[in-house]
PDB file of C-alpha atoms in Angstrom:
ATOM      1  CA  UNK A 261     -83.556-136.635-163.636  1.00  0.00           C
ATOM      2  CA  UNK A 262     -80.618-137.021-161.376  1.00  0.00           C
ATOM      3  CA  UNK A 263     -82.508-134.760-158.990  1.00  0.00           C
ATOM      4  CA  UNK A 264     -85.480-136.415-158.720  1.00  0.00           C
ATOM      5  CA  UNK A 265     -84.090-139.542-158.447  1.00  0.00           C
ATOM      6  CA  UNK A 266     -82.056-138.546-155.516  1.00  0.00           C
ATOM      7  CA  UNK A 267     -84.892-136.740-153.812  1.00  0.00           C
ATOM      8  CA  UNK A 268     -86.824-139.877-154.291  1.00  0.00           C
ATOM      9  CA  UNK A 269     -84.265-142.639-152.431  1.00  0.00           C
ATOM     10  CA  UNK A 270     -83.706-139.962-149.644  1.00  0.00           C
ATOM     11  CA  UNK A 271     -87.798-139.242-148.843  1.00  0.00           C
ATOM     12  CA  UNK A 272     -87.991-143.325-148.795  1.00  0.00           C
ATOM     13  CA  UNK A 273     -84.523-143.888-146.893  1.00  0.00           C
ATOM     14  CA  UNK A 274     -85.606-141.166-144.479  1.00  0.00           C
ATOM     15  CA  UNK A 275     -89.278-142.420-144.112  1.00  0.00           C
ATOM     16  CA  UNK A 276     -88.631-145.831-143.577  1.00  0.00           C
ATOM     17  CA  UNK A 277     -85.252-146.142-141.250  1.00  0.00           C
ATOM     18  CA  UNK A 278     -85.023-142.484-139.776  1.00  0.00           C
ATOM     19  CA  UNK A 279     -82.161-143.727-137.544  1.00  0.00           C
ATOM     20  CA  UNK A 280     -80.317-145.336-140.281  1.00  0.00           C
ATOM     21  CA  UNK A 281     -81.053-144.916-143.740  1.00  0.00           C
ATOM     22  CA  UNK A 282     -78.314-147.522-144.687  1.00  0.00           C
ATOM     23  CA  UNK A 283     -80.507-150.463-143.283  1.00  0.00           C
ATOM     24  CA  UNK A 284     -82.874-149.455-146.714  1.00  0.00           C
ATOM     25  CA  UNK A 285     -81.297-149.497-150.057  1.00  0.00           C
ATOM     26  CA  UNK A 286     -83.356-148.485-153.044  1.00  0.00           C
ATOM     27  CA  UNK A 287     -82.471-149.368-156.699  1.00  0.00           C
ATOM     28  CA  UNK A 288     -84.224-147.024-158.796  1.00  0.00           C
ATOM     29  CA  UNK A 289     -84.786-146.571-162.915  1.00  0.00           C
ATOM     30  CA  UNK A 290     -86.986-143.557-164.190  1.00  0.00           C
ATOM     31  CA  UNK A 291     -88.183-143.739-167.892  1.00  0.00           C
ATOM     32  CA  UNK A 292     -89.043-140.035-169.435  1.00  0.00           C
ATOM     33  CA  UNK A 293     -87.356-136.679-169.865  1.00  0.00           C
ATOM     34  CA  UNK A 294     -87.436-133.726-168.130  1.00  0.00           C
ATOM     35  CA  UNK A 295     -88.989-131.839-171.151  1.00  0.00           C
ATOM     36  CA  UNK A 296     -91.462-134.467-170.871  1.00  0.00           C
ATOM     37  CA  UNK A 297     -92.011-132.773-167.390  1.00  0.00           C
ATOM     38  CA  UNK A 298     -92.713-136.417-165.692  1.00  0.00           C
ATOM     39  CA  UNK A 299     -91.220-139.489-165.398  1.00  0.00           C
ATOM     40  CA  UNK A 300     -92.185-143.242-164.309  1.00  0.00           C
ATOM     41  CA  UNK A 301     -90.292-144.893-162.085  1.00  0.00           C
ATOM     42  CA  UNK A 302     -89.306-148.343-161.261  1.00  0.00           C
ATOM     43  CA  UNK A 303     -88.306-149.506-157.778  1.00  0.00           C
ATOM     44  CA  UNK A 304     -86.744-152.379-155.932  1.00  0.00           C
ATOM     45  CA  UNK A 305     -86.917-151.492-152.017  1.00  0.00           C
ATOM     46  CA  UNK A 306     -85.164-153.088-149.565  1.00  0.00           C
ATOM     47  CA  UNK A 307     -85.173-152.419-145.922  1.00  0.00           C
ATOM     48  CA  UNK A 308     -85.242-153.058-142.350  1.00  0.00           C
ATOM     49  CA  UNK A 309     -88.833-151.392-142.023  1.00  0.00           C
ATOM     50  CA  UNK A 310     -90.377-154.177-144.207  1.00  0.00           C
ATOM     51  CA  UNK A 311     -90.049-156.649-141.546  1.00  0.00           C
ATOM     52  CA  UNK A 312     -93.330-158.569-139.837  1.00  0.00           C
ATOM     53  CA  UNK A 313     -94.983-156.295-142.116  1.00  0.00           C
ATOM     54  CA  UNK A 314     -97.805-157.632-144.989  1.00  0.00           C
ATOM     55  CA  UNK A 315     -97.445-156.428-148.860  1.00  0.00           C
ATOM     56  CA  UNK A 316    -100.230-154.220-148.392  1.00  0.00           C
ATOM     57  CA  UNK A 317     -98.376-152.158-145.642  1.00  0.00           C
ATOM     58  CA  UNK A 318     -95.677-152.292-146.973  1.00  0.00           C
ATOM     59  CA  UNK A 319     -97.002-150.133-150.133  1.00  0.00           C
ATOM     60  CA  UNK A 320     -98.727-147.767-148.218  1.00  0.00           C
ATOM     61  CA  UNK A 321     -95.626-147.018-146.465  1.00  0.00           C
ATOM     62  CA  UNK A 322     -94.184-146.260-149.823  1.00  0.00           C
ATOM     63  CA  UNK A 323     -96.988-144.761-151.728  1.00  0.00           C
ATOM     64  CA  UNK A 324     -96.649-142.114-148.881  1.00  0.00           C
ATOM     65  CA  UNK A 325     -93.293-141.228-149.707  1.00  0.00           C
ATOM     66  CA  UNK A 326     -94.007-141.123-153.648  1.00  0.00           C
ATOM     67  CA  UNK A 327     -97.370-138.843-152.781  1.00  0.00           C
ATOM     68  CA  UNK A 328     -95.823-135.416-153.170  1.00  0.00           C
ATOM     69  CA  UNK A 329     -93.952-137.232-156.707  1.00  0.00           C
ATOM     70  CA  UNK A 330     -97.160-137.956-157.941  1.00  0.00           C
ATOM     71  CA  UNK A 331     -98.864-134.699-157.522  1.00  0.00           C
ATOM     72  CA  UNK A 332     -99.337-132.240-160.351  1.00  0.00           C
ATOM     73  CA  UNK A 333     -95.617-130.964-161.407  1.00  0.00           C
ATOM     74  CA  UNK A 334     -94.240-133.378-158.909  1.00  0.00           C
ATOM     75  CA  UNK A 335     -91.981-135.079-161.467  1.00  0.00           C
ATOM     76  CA  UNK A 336     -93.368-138.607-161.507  1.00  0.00           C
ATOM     77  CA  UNK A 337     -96.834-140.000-163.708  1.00  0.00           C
ATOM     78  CA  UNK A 338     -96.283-143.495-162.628  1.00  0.00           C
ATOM     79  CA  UNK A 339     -94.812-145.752-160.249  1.00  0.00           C
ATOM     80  CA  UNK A 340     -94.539-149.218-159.813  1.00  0.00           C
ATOM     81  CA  UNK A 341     -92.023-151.259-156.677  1.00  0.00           C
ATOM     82  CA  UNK A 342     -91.145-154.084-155.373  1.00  0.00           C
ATOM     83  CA  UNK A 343     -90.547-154.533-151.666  1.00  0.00           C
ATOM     84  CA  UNK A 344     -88.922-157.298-149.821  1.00  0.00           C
ATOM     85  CA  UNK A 345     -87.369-157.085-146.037  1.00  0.00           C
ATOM     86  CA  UNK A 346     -83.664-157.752-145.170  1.00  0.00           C
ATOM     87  CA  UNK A 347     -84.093-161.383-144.291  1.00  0.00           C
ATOM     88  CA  UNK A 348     -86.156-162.210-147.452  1.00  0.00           C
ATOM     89  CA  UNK A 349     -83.414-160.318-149.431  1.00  0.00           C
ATOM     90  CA  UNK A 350     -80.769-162.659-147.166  1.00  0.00           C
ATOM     91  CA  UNK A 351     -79.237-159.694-145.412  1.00  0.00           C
ATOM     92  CA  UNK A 352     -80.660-159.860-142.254  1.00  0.00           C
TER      93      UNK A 352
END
């Protein structure tokens, strides 16, 4: 689970700031086992690439990066985040 999770933050960090994948942090929790085969994860995004933008963008950007999670033996049968910019997180 260690695995995925890390493969997860880096496909977001890397999607959203490509130039600096410190101005995103993600806190991530996945519920499951791998002999379950899948997982569902739980998500608090922060980042720089959130900014001007509406909820609804905002989640597409990040449904993108979960996409190849989600797909058959991707790791991940649900998903569920929260996303908020720098300055609404105060650290902007």
């Amino acid at each position: 689970m260690e695995a995925l999770s890390a493969a997860i933050v880096t496909s977001i960090t890397t999607t959203l700031t490509p130039s600096d994948p410190s101005q995103t942090r993600v806190e991530i929790d996945l519920e499951g086992s791998c002999e379950e085969g899948s997982a569902k994860v739980t998500m608090s995004i922060v980042s720089a690439a959130f900014s001007g933008l509406p909820r609804l963008r905002r989640h597409k950007l990040v449904n993108s990066c979960m996409a190849p999670f989600l797909e058959s033996g991707g790791g991940v049968h649900a998903v569920s985040f929260k996303c908020k910019s720098l300055e609404e997180e105060g650290g902007g």
